[in-house]
mmCIF file of C-alpha atoms and ligand atoms in Angstrom:
data_model
loop_
_atom_site.group_PDB
_atom_site.id
_atom_site.type_symbol
_atom_site.label_atom_id
_atom_site.label_comp_id
_atom_site.label_asym_id
_atom_site.label_seq_id
_atom_site.Cartn_x
_atom_site.Cartn_y
_atom_site.Cartn_z
ATOM 1 C CA MET A 1 32.118 143.837 150.509
ATOM 2 C CA GLN A 2 32.227 144.620 154.195
ATOM 3 C CA LEU A 3 31.497 148.051 155.641
ATOM 4 C CA THR A 4 31.958 149.039 159.242
ATOM 5 C CA LEU A 5 29.368 151.377 160.776
ATOM 6 C CA ASP A 6 29.221 152.630 164.332
ATOM 7 C CA LEU A 7 25.732 151.505 165.405
ATOM 8 C CA THR A 8 26.028 152.403 169.081
ATOM 9 C CA GLY A 9 22.630 153.600 170.286
ATOM 10 C CA ARG A 10 21.170 153.536 166.752
ATOM 11 C CA ASP A 11 17.693 152.140 166.026
ATOM 12 C CA VAL A 12 17.968 149.060 163.848
ATOM 13 C CA LEU A 13 14.879 147.216 162.658
ATOM 14 C CA VAL A 14 15.562 143.532 161.992
ATOM 15 C CA THR A 15 12.944 142.067 159.654
ATOM 16 C CA GLY A 16 12.483 138.321 159.244
ATOM 17 C CA ALA A 17 10.947 135.417 161.105
ATOM 18 C CA ASP A 18 12.470 133.570 164.021
ATOM 19 C CA PRO A 19 14.595 131.541 164.188
ATOM 20 C CA ALA A 20 16.119 132.694 160.863
ATOM 21 C CA ALA A 21 16.701 136.173 162.300
ATOM 22 C CA ARG A 22 18.117 135.202 165.669
ATOM 23 C CA GLN A 23 21.770 135.609 164.755
ATOM 24 C CA ALA A 24 21.224 138.953 163.014
ATOM 25 C CA VAL A 25 19.427 140.188 166.156
ATOM 26 C CA ARG A 26 22.339 139.062 168.301
ATOM 27 C CA ARG A 27 24.929 140.587 165.949
ATOM 28 C CA TYR A 28 23.250 144.009 165.908
ATOM 29 C CA ARG A 29 22.739 143.957 169.677
ATOM 30 C CA ALA A 30 26.408 143.037 170.112
ATOM 31 C CA ALA A 31 27.267 146.032 167.903
ATOM 32 C CA GLY A 32 25.459 148.306 170.369
ATOM 33 C CA ALA A 33 22.314 148.938 168.278
ATOM 34 C CA VAL A 34 18.836 149.337 169.781
ATOM 35 C CA VAL A 35 17.135 146.463 167.991
ATOM 36 C CA SER A 36 13.431 146.154 167.216
ATOM 37 C CA ARG A 37 11.894 143.211 165.418
ATOM 38 C CA LEU A 38 9.363 142.676 162.712
ATOM 39 C CA SER A 39 8.724 138.967 162.107
ATOM 40 C CA SER A 40 6.243 139.129 159.277
ATOM 41 C CA PRO A 41 5.747 141.511 156.348
ATOM 42 C CA GLN A 42 2.089 141.862 157.354
ATOM 43 C CA GLY A 43 3.209 143.603 160.527
ATOM 44 C CA GLY A 44 3.054 140.409 162.568
ATOM 45 C CA PRO A 45 4.584 139.820 165.988
ATOM 46 C CA HIS A 46 7.376 142.140 166.994
ATOM 47 C CA ASP A 47 9.225 143.014 170.177
ATOM 48 C CA GLY A 48 8.378 146.454 171.511
ATOM 49 C CA PRO A 49 7.400 149.530 169.511
ATOM 50 C CA LEU A 50 8.721 149.818 165.966
ATOM 51 C CA PRO A 51 10.962 152.845 165.506
ATOM 52 C CA GLU A 52 9.393 155.564 163.396
ATOM 53 C CA ARG A 53 12.383 155.914 161.183
ATOM 54 C CA PRO A 54 15.126 153.384 161.895
ATOM 55 C CA PHE A 55 18.722 154.259 161.155
ATOM 56 C CA LEU A 56 19.001 150.956 159.300
ATOM 57 C CA VAL A 57 16.815 148.020 158.331
ATOM 58 C CA ALA A 58 18.520 144.626 158.551
ATOM 59 C CA ALA A 59 16.494 142.376 156.267
ATOM 60 C CA VAL A 60 16.922 138.672 156.977
ATOM 61 C CA ASP A 61 16.218 136.522 153.962
ATOM 62 C CA ASP A 62 13.748 134.154 155.690
ATOM 63 C CA GLY A 63 12.032 132.934 152.511
ATOM 64 C CA GLN A 64 8.640 134.544 153.331
ATOM 65 C CA PRO A 65 6.992 136.293 150.397
ATOM 66 C CA GLY A 66 5.962 139.901 150.860
ATOM 67 C CA TRP A 67 9.066 141.560 152.260
ATOM 68 C CA ASP A 68 9.963 143.203 148.949
ATOM 69 C CA ALA A 69 7.212 145.839 149.098
ATOM 70 C CA LEU A 70 8.115 146.863 152.649
ATOM 71 C CA LEU A 71 11.844 146.969 151.956
ATOM 72 C CA GLY A 72 11.169 148.891 148.735
ATOM 73 C CA ARG A 73 9.250 151.544 150.742
ATOM 74 C CA CYS A 74 12.194 151.826 153.158
ATOM 75 C CA ARG A 75 14.648 152.321 150.323
ATOM 76 C CA ASP A 76 12.356 154.866 148.648
ATOM 77 C CA THR A 77 12.308 156.957 151.809
ATOM 78 C CA GLY A 78 16.084 156.811 152.112
ATOM 79 C CA ILE A 79 16.417 154.219 154.889
ATOM 80 C CA PRO A 80 19.372 151.956 154.145
ATOM 81 C CA VAL A 81 18.580 148.231 153.946
ATOM 82 C CA ALA A 82 21.287 145.680 154.796
ATOM 83 C CA VAL A 83 20.521 142.194 153.517
ATOM 84 C CA GLU A 84 21.390 139.557 156.118
ATOM 85 C CA PRO A 85 21.727 135.789 155.608
ATOM 86 C CA ALA A 86 19.204 133.620 157.442
ATOM 87 C CA ALA A 87 20.548 131.457 160.252
ATOM 88 C CA GLY A 88 21.148 127.886 159.103
ATOM 89 C CA PRO A 89 18.836 125.075 160.216
ATOM 90 C CA ALA A 90 18.917 124.939 163.997
ATOM 91 C CA GLY A 91 20.330 122.155 166.103
ATOM 92 C CA HIS A 92 23.433 120.937 164.359
ATOM 93 C CA VAL A 93 27.160 120.683 165.031
ATOM 94 C CA THR A 94 29.959 121.857 162.745
ATOM 95 C CA LEU A 95 33.497 120.759 163.514
ATOM 96 C CA VAL A 96 35.678 123.554 162.206
ATOM 97 C CA GLY A 97 39.401 123.345 161.573
ATOM 98 C CA GLY A 98 40.743 126.692 162.757
ATOM 99 C CA GLY A 99 44.241 126.465 161.280
ATOM 100 C CA PRO A 100 47.473 127.034 163.207
ATOM 101 C CA GLY A 101 46.380 130.032 165.229
ATOM 102 C CA THR A 102 45.980 133.074 163.006
ATOM 103 C CA ALA A 103 42.596 134.232 161.690
ATOM 104 C CA GLU A 104 44.261 134.792 158.310
ATOM 105 C CA LEU A 105 44.491 131.045 157.810
ATOM 106 C CA LEU A 106 40.812 130.348 158.509
ATOM 107 C CA THR A 107 38.943 129.053 155.470
ATOM 108 C CA VAL A 108 35.993 130.930 153.960
ATOM 109 C CA ALA A 109 33.778 128.021 155.092
ATOM 110 C CA ALA A 110 35.112 128.341 158.652
ATOM 111 C CA VAL A 111 34.282 132.053 158.735
ATOM 112 C CA ALA A 112 30.744 131.346 157.430
ATOM 113 C CA ALA A 113 30.190 128.607 160.040
ATOM 114 C CA LEU A 114 31.369 130.884 162.853
ATOM 115 C CA ARG A 115 29.013 133.598 161.675
ATOM 116 C CA ASP A 116 26.135 131.091 161.716
ATOM 117 C CA ALA A 117 26.900 129.768 165.200
ATOM 118 C CA ASP A 118 24.898 130.248 168.402
ATOM 119 C CA VAL A 119 27.641 128.772 170.555
ATOM 120 C CA VAL A 120 31.333 128.078 169.896
ATOM 121 C CA PHE A 121 33.363 125.574 171.913
ATOM 122 C CA TYR A 122 36.999 126.391 171.206
ATOM 123 C CA ASP A 123 40.495 125.104 171.895
ATOM 124 C CA ARG A 124 43.529 127.204 172.734
ATOM 125 C CA LEU A 125 45.317 126.171 169.522
ATOM 126 C CA ALA A 126 42.581 127.712 167.372
ATOM 127 C CA PRO A 127 42.672 131.469 166.638
ATOM 128 C CA TYR A 128 40.428 132.144 169.620
ATOM 129 C CA GLN A 129 41.537 135.714 170.268
ATOM 130 C CA ASP A 130 39.862 136.760 167.014
ATOM 131 C CA LEU A 131 36.512 135.112 167.776
ATOM 132 C CA PRO A 132 34.693 138.223 169.045
ATOM 133 C CA SER A 133 35.131 139.871 165.642
ATOM 134 C CA LEU A 134 34.069 136.739 163.729
ATOM 135 C CA THR A 135 30.932 135.696 165.578
ATOM 136 C CA SER A 136 28.359 136.972 168.032
ATOM 137 C CA ALA A 137 27.876 133.433 169.381
ATOM 138 C CA GLU A 138 28.420 132.520 173.005
ATOM 139 C CA LEU A 139 32.101 131.570 173.384
ATOM 140 C CA VAL A 140 33.048 128.640 175.590
ATOM 141 C CA ASP A 141 36.713 127.858 176.296
ATOM 142 C CA VAL A 142 37.140 124.103 176.572
ATOM 143 C CA GLY A 143 40.855 124.958 176.565
ATOM 144 C CA LYS A 144 42.809 121.915 175.580
ATOM 145 C CA GLN A 145 46.494 122.447 176.168
ATOM 146 C CA PRO A 146 48.952 119.604 176.481
ATOM 147 C CA GLY A 147 48.406 118.068 179.901
ATOM 148 C CA HIS A 148 45.773 120.660 180.898
ATOM 149 C CA HIS A 149 42.343 119.706 179.690
ATOM 150 C CA LYS A 150 39.899 122.193 181.131
ATOM 151 C CA VAL A 151 36.987 120.014 180.094
ATOM 152 C CA SER A 152 37.407 116.267 179.508
ATOM 153 C CA GLN A 153 36.879 114.877 176.001
ATOM 154 C CA SER A 154 33.616 113.212 177.007
ATOM 155 C CA GLY A 155 32.579 116.462 178.717
ATOM 156 C CA ILE A 156 33.187 118.381 175.471
ATOM 157 C CA GLU A 157 31.156 115.862 173.485
ATOM 158 C CA GLU A 158 28.304 116.084 175.976
ATOM 159 C CA LEU A 159 28.316 119.902 175.879
ATOM 160 C CA MET A 160 28.196 119.904 172.058
ATOM 161 C CA VAL A 161 25.431 117.343 171.804
ATOM 162 C CA ASP A 162 23.305 118.962 174.549
ATOM 163 C CA ALA A 163 23.593 122.419 172.950
ATOM 164 C CA ALA A 164 22.593 121.048 169.527
ATOM 165 C CA LEU A 165 19.673 119.098 170.999
ATOM 166 C CA ALA A 166 18.530 122.349 172.643
ATOM 167 C CA GLY A 167 18.258 123.802 169.128
ATOM 168 C CA HIS A 168 21.537 125.737 168.906
ATOM 169 C CA ASN A 169 23.945 125.838 166.005
ATOM 170 C CA VAL A 170 27.167 124.591 167.532
ATOM 171 C CA VAL A 171 30.652 125.215 166.209
ATOM 172 C CA ARG A 172 33.438 123.140 167.654
ATOM 173 C CA LEU A 173 36.533 125.152 166.722
ATOM 174 C CA LYS A 174 39.728 123.132 166.798
ATOM 175 C CA GLY A 175 43.347 123.958 166.060
ATOM 176 C CA GLY A 176 44.635 122.958 162.627
ATOM 177 C CA ASP A 177 42.545 120.261 160.968
ATOM 178 C CA PRO A 178 39.897 118.402 163.005
ATOM 179 C CA TYR A 179 41.016 115.026 161.675
ATOM 180 C CA VAL A 180 44.763 115.426 162.331
ATOM 181 C CA PHE A 181 45.313 114.377 165.961
ATOM 182 C CA GLY A 182 42.231 116.409 166.776
ATOM 183 C CA ARG A 183 39.833 113.723 168.006
ATOM 184 C CA GLY A 184 37.449 114.944 165.320
ATOM 185 C CA GLY A 185 36.380 111.389 164.504
ATOM 186 C CA GLU A 186 35.288 110.797 168.093
ATOM 187 C CA GLU A 187 33.307 114.038 168.192
ATOM 188 C CA VAL A 188 31.548 113.169 164.930
ATOM 189 C CA ALA A 189 30.723 109.707 166.316
ATOM 190 C CA ALA A 190 29.270 111.247 169.501
ATOM 191 C CA CYS A 191 26.970 113.478 167.424
ATOM 192 C CA VAL A 192 25.903 110.629 165.141
ATOM 193 C CA LYS A 193 25.163 108.456 168.168
ATOM 194 C CA ALA A 194 22.954 111.188 169.649
ATOM 195 C CA GLY A 195 21.176 111.714 166.314
ATOM 196 C CA VAL A 196 22.598 115.247 165.911
ATOM 197 C CA PRO A 197 23.421 116.333 162.334
ATOM 198 C CA VAL A 198 27.158 117.009 162.057
ATOM 199 C CA ARG A 199 29.601 118.147 159.381
ATOM 200 C CA VAL A 200 33.327 118.781 159.267
ATOM 201 C CA ILE A 201 35.145 121.741 157.745
ATOM 202 C CA SER A 202 38.790 120.925 157.073
ATOM 203 C CA GLY A 203 41.415 123.315 158.345
ATOM 204 C CA VAL A 204 45.004 124.221 157.553
ATOM 205 C CA THR A 205 47.014 121.711 159.549
ATOM 206 C CA SER A 206 50.018 122.788 161.579
ATOM 207 C CA ALA A 207 51.825 119.715 160.215
ATOM 208 C CA ILE A 208 52.342 121.557 156.919
ATOM 209 C CA SER A 209 51.763 125.215 157.753
ATOM 210 C CA VAL A 210 54.049 125.542 160.787
ATOM 211 C CA PRO A 211 57.114 124.205 158.920
ATOM 212 C CA ALA A 212 56.111 126.582 156.081
ATOM 213 C CA ALA A 213 56.085 129.484 158.549
ATOM 214 C CA ALA A 214 59.758 128.673 159.123
ATOM 215 C CA GLY A 215 60.442 128.452 155.381
ATOM 216 C CA ILE A 216 60.516 124.636 155.357
ATOM 217 C CA PRO A 217 58.634 122.906 152.530
ATOM 218 C CA VAL A 218 57.591 119.398 153.633
ATOM 219 C CA THR A 219 58.269 118.100 150.117
ATOM 220 C CA HIS A 220 60.786 119.474 147.642
ATOM 221 C CA ARG A 221 61.647 118.254 144.163
ATOM 222 C CA ASP A 222 64.699 115.974 144.200
ATOM 223 C CA VAL A 223 64.969 116.299 147.996
ATOM 224 C CA SER A 224 61.892 114.618 149.507
ATOM 225 C CA HIS A 225 58.889 113.157 147.746
ATOM 226 C CA LEU A 226 57.033 111.960 150.801
ATOM 227 C CA PHE A 227 56.287 113.129 154.300
ATOM 228 C CA THR A 228 54.970 111.298 157.310
ATOM 229 C CA VAL A 229 53.080 112.998 160.108
ATOM 230 C CA VAL A 230 53.593 111.375 163.476
ATOM 231 C CA SER A 231 52.222 112.024 166.953
ATOM 232 C CA GLY A 232 54.913 112.338 169.601
ATOM 233 C CA HIS A 233 52.331 112.257 172.371
ATOM 234 C CA ALA A 234 53.768 108.898 173.502
ATOM 235 C CA PRO A 235 57.205 107.455 172.653
ATOM 236 C CA LEU A 236 57.290 105.427 169.421
ATOM 237 C CA THR A 237 58.078 101.718 169.373
ATOM 238 C CA GLU A 238 61.399 100.359 168.077
ATOM 239 C CA GLN A 239 59.549 99.036 165.043
ATOM 240 C CA GLU A 240 58.077 102.464 164.297
ATOM 241 C CA HIS A 241 61.532 104.077 164.566
ATOM 242 C CA THR A 242 62.856 101.489 162.102
ATOM 243 C CA HIS A 243 60.019 102.074 159.631
ATOM 244 C CA LEU A 244 60.356 105.846 159.844
ATOM 245 C CA ALA A 245 64.122 105.773 159.422
ATOM 246 C CA GLY A 246 63.723 103.434 156.441
ATOM 247 C CA LEU A 247 61.208 105.602 154.568
ATOM 248 C CA GLY A 248 63.717 108.230 153.550
ATOM 249 C CA GLY A 249 61.290 111.181 153.355
ATOM 250 C CA THR A 250 60.420 114.052 155.652
ATOM 251 C CA ILE A 251 59.187 113.257 159.172
ATOM 252 C CA VAL A 252 56.896 115.789 160.829
ATOM 253 C CA VAL A 253 56.143 115.297 164.516
ATOM 254 C CA LEU A 254 53.331 117.013 166.402
ATOM 255 C CA MET A 255 53.174 117.056 170.201
ATOM 256 C CA GLY A 256 56.794 115.911 170.127
ATOM 257 C CA ILE A 257 58.598 118.143 172.628
ATOM 258 C CA GLY A 258 58.094 115.780 175.569
ATOM 259 C CA THR A 259 59.443 112.768 173.658
ATOM 260 C CA LEU A 260 62.103 114.537 171.557
ATOM 261 C CA HIS A 261 64.942 112.779 173.317
ATOM 262 C CA GLN A 262 63.437 109.285 172.798
ATOM 263 C CA LEU A 263 62.687 110.056 169.142
ATOM 264 C CA ALA A 264 66.183 111.276 168.317
ATOM 265 C CA ALA A 265 67.774 108.329 170.107
ATOM 266 C CA GLY A 266 65.344 105.846 168.515
ATOM 267 C CA LEU A 267 65.970 107.122 164.987
ATOM 268 C CA ARG A 268 69.742 106.957 165.586
ATOM 269 C CA ARG A 269 69.421 103.330 166.797
ATOM 270 C CA ALA A 270 67.388 102.616 163.662
ATOM 271 C CA GLY A 271 70.323 103.778 161.551
ATOM 272 C CA MET A 272 69.466 107.379 160.680
ATOM 273 C CA ARG A 273 72.550 109.580 160.196
ATOM 274 C CA ALA A 274 73.535 111.800 163.117
ATOM 275 C CA ASP A 275 73.911 114.757 160.727
ATOM 276 C CA MET A 276 70.329 114.479 159.415
ATOM 277 C CA PRO A 277 68.984 118.072 159.618
ATOM 278 C CA MET A 278 66.245 118.714 162.109
ATOM 279 C CA ALA A 279 64.157 121.730 163.066
ATOM 280 C CA VAL A 280 61.905 122.631 165.962
ATOM 281 C CA VAL A 281 59.386 125.332 165.090
ATOM 282 C CA GLU A 282 57.667 126.784 168.156
ATOM 283 C CA ARG A 283 54.513 128.939 168.231
ATOM 284 C CA GLY A 284 54.005 129.092 164.452
ATOM 285 C CA TYR A 285 52.190 132.260 163.276
ATOM 286 C CA ARG A 286 52.115 133.627 166.801
ATOM 287 C CA PRO A 287 54.121 136.191 168.707
ATOM 288 C CA GLY A 288 57.410 134.623 169.693
ATOM 289 C CA GLN A 289 57.591 132.203 166.758
ATOM 290 C CA ARG A 290 61.040 130.618 166.899
ATOM 291 C CA THR A 291 62.941 128.066 164.824
ATOM 292 C CA THR A 292 65.773 125.996 166.212
ATOM 293 C CA ILE A 293 67.835 124.159 163.617
ATOM 294 C CA ALA A 294 70.297 121.427 164.501
ATOM 295 C CA ASP A 295 70.751 117.810 163.484
ATOM 296 C CA LEU A 296 69.621 114.493 164.839
ATOM 297 C CA GLY A 297 72.758 114.104 166.925
ATOM 298 C CA THR A 298 72.607 117.569 168.500
ATOM 299 C CA ILE A 299 68.908 118.446 168.633
ATOM 300 C CA THR A 300 68.282 117.259 172.198
ATOM 301 C CA SER A 301 70.691 119.800 173.658
ATOM 302 C CA ALA A 302 69.980 122.494 171.032
ATOM 303 C CA ALA A 303 66.232 122.321 171.770
ATOM 304 C CA SER A 304 66.483 121.854 175.528
ATOM 305 C CA ASP A 305 64.547 125.077 176.239
ATOM 306 C CA CYS A 306 61.917 124.524 173.514
ATOM 307 C CA SER A 307 58.303 124.259 174.600
ATOM 308 C CA ASN A 308 54.852 123.430 173.250
ATOM 309 C CA PRO A 309 53.222 124.085 170.895
ATOM 310 C CA ALA A 310 55.934 123.074 168.462
ATOM 311 C CA VAL A 311 56.320 121.068 165.273
ATOM 312 C CA LEU A 312 59.455 118.988 164.695
ATOM 313 C CA VAL A 313 60.762 118.415 161.183
ATOM 314 C CA ILE A 314 63.395 115.806 160.376
ATOM 315 C CA GLY A 315 64.821 115.564 156.888
ATOM 316 C CA GLU A 316 66.867 117.187 154.156
ATOM 317 C CA VAL A 317 64.055 119.698 153.474
ATOM 318 C CA VAL A 318 65.271 121.594 156.545
ATOM 319 C CA ARG A 319 68.329 122.553 154.485
ATOM 320 C CA VAL A 320 66.073 124.069 151.808
ATOM 321 C CA ALA A 321 64.898 126.583 154.406
ATOM 322 C CA GLU A 322 68.485 127.285 155.380
ATOM 323 C CA VAL A 323 69.496 127.784 151.739
ATOM 324 C CA ASN A 324 66.468 130.014 151.106
ATOM 325 C CA ARG A 325 67.156 131.979 154.254
ATOM 326 C CA GLY A 326 70.784 132.276 153.173
ATOM 327 C CA CYS A 327 69.579 133.570 149.779
ATOM 328 C CA ALA A 328 67.251 136.087 151.430
ATOM 329 C CA GLU A 329 70.038 137.276 153.708
ATOM 330 C CA ALA A 330 72.485 137.479 150.793
ATOM 331 C CA GLU A 331 69.920 139.440 148.783
ATOM 332 C CA ALA A 332 69.317 141.816 151.680
ATOM 333 C CA GLU A 333 73.080 142.294 152.017
ATOM 334 C CA LEU A 334 73.364 143.043 148.269
ATOM 335 C CA ASN A 335 70.496 145.521 148.539
ATOM 336 C CA ARG A 336 72.186 147.225 151.488
ATOM 337 C CA LEU A 337 75.424 147.386 149.533
ATOM 338 C CA ALA A 338 73.664 148.766 146.444
ATOM 339 C CA ALA A 339 71.877 151.371 148.570
ATOM 340 C CA SER A 340 75.112 152.506 150.202
ATOM 341 C CA LEU A 341 76.848 152.720 146.793
ATOM 342 C CA MET A 342 73.938 154.777 145.411
ATOM 343 C CA GLY A 343 74.188 157.088 148.401
ATOM 344 C CA ALA A 344 77.961 157.493 147.983
HETATM 345 N N1 SAH B 401 44.716 119.208 164.676
HETATM 346 C C1 SAH B 401 45.935 119.971 164.830
HETATM 347 C C2 SAH B 401 46.964 119.233 165.673
HETATM 348 C C3 SAH B 401 46.503 118.967 167.082
HETATM 349 S S1 SAH B 401 47.774 118.241 168.047
HETATM 350 C C4 SAH B 401 46.497 120.325 163.456
HETATM 351 O O1 SAH B 401 46.057 119.800 162.433
HETATM 352 O O2 SAH B 401 47.359 121.207 163.415
HETATM 353 C C5 SAH B 401 48.520 119.647 168.790
HETATM 354 C C6 SAH B 401 49.908 119.878 168.246
HETATM 355 O O3 SAH B 401 49.866 120.576 167.010
HETATM 356 C C7 SAH B 401 50.796 120.737 169.110
HETATM 357 O O4 SAH B 401 51.355 120.021 170.192
HETATM 358 C C8 SAH B 401 51.863 121.127 168.130
HETATM 359 O O5 SAH B 401 52.726 120.051 167.861
HETATM 360 C C9 SAH B 401 51.035 121.349 166.886
HETATM 361 N N2 SAH B 401 50.661 122.766 166.695
HETATM 362 C C10 SAH B 401 49.421 123.232 166.495
HETATM 363 N N3 SAH B 401 49.436 124.580 166.289
HETATM 364 C C11 SAH B 401 50.729 124.955 166.350
HETATM 365 C C12 SAH B 401 51.421 126.201 166.218
HETATM 366 N N4 SAH B 401 50.756 127.340 165.952
HETATM 367 N N5 SAH B 401 52.758 126.212 166.317
HETATM 368 C C13 SAH B 401 53.436 125.077 166.569
HETATM 369 N N6 SAH B 401 52.855 123.871 166.722
HETATM 370 C C14 SAH B 401 51.521 123.804 166.601
#
């Protein structure tokens, strides 16, 4: 259960030892509270004078015995006690898959890792606009956009490793899944090499979720029983075109806008039918989401004004979306008709 309280200017006493309490302290400060600290149930070190009667006690579960009596006294005198999780062990990196760009598609594990972070290094494809409500960590934009890398890959790895070695909990928030064209493997290797503990939280990949946002299932019974996810970052080889065309399933291409023309021409040369359905889904789950549907022979001109980020889908499954959309439109039309007849 989550409750929202306006804590602006309110006295909040955070109980619990450092460093377990550090994130709770930051969270309450970020919420505008006047925070005082009590690090030990025996009245041990604290910052500044303790408030006589705090508005709220935030009790961090730091594993020390002896808090129960103090918290019990608070409750008995009517001071609310909010139980706060302890910060995780300090000095590690978590690579978090942020999904295709909406906070709604973050996993529960991703939300927990963000809450436990001291610093977050994020990409523009992750749902970064929502970060201030998900974490009180320092937010660092390492803004990877196609062709515009604010910070180089080795620079990002160095930042992550240095922050973890300085004792911070680091979240590296990436778009989609960290291991799908996300250089997650390299970032894990950099941490391992530096002796920094690292873990990976999988995310919802755009390869599946962005087509779904356009109503396209990447597999569909009796239509396609396999899908291949390809990077269009660089043009494919003739051999790759031949293999892809020969597979017969759905082809999903990420980072494919810049090489769309070469891909369509290559698949045609490899024998794929010109009327094979194809879709370009731009900005999935974001304002301005747009789907362009054409076929292999016409896509280059149909998608001439399409831009990144976009996912390309080639295969008969594109028709499933069209049929479903047709059904939805037909149903809406029937409903409109029924409503007008009822009104008549
Ligand atoms: N690791 C990511 C992919 C990184 S490559 C994942 O699993 O989703 C970056 C490419 O992902 C973009 O060029 C685009 O092809 C695709 N992409 C990511 N988010 C997208 C979105 N919201 N809408 C459309 N395409 C997206």
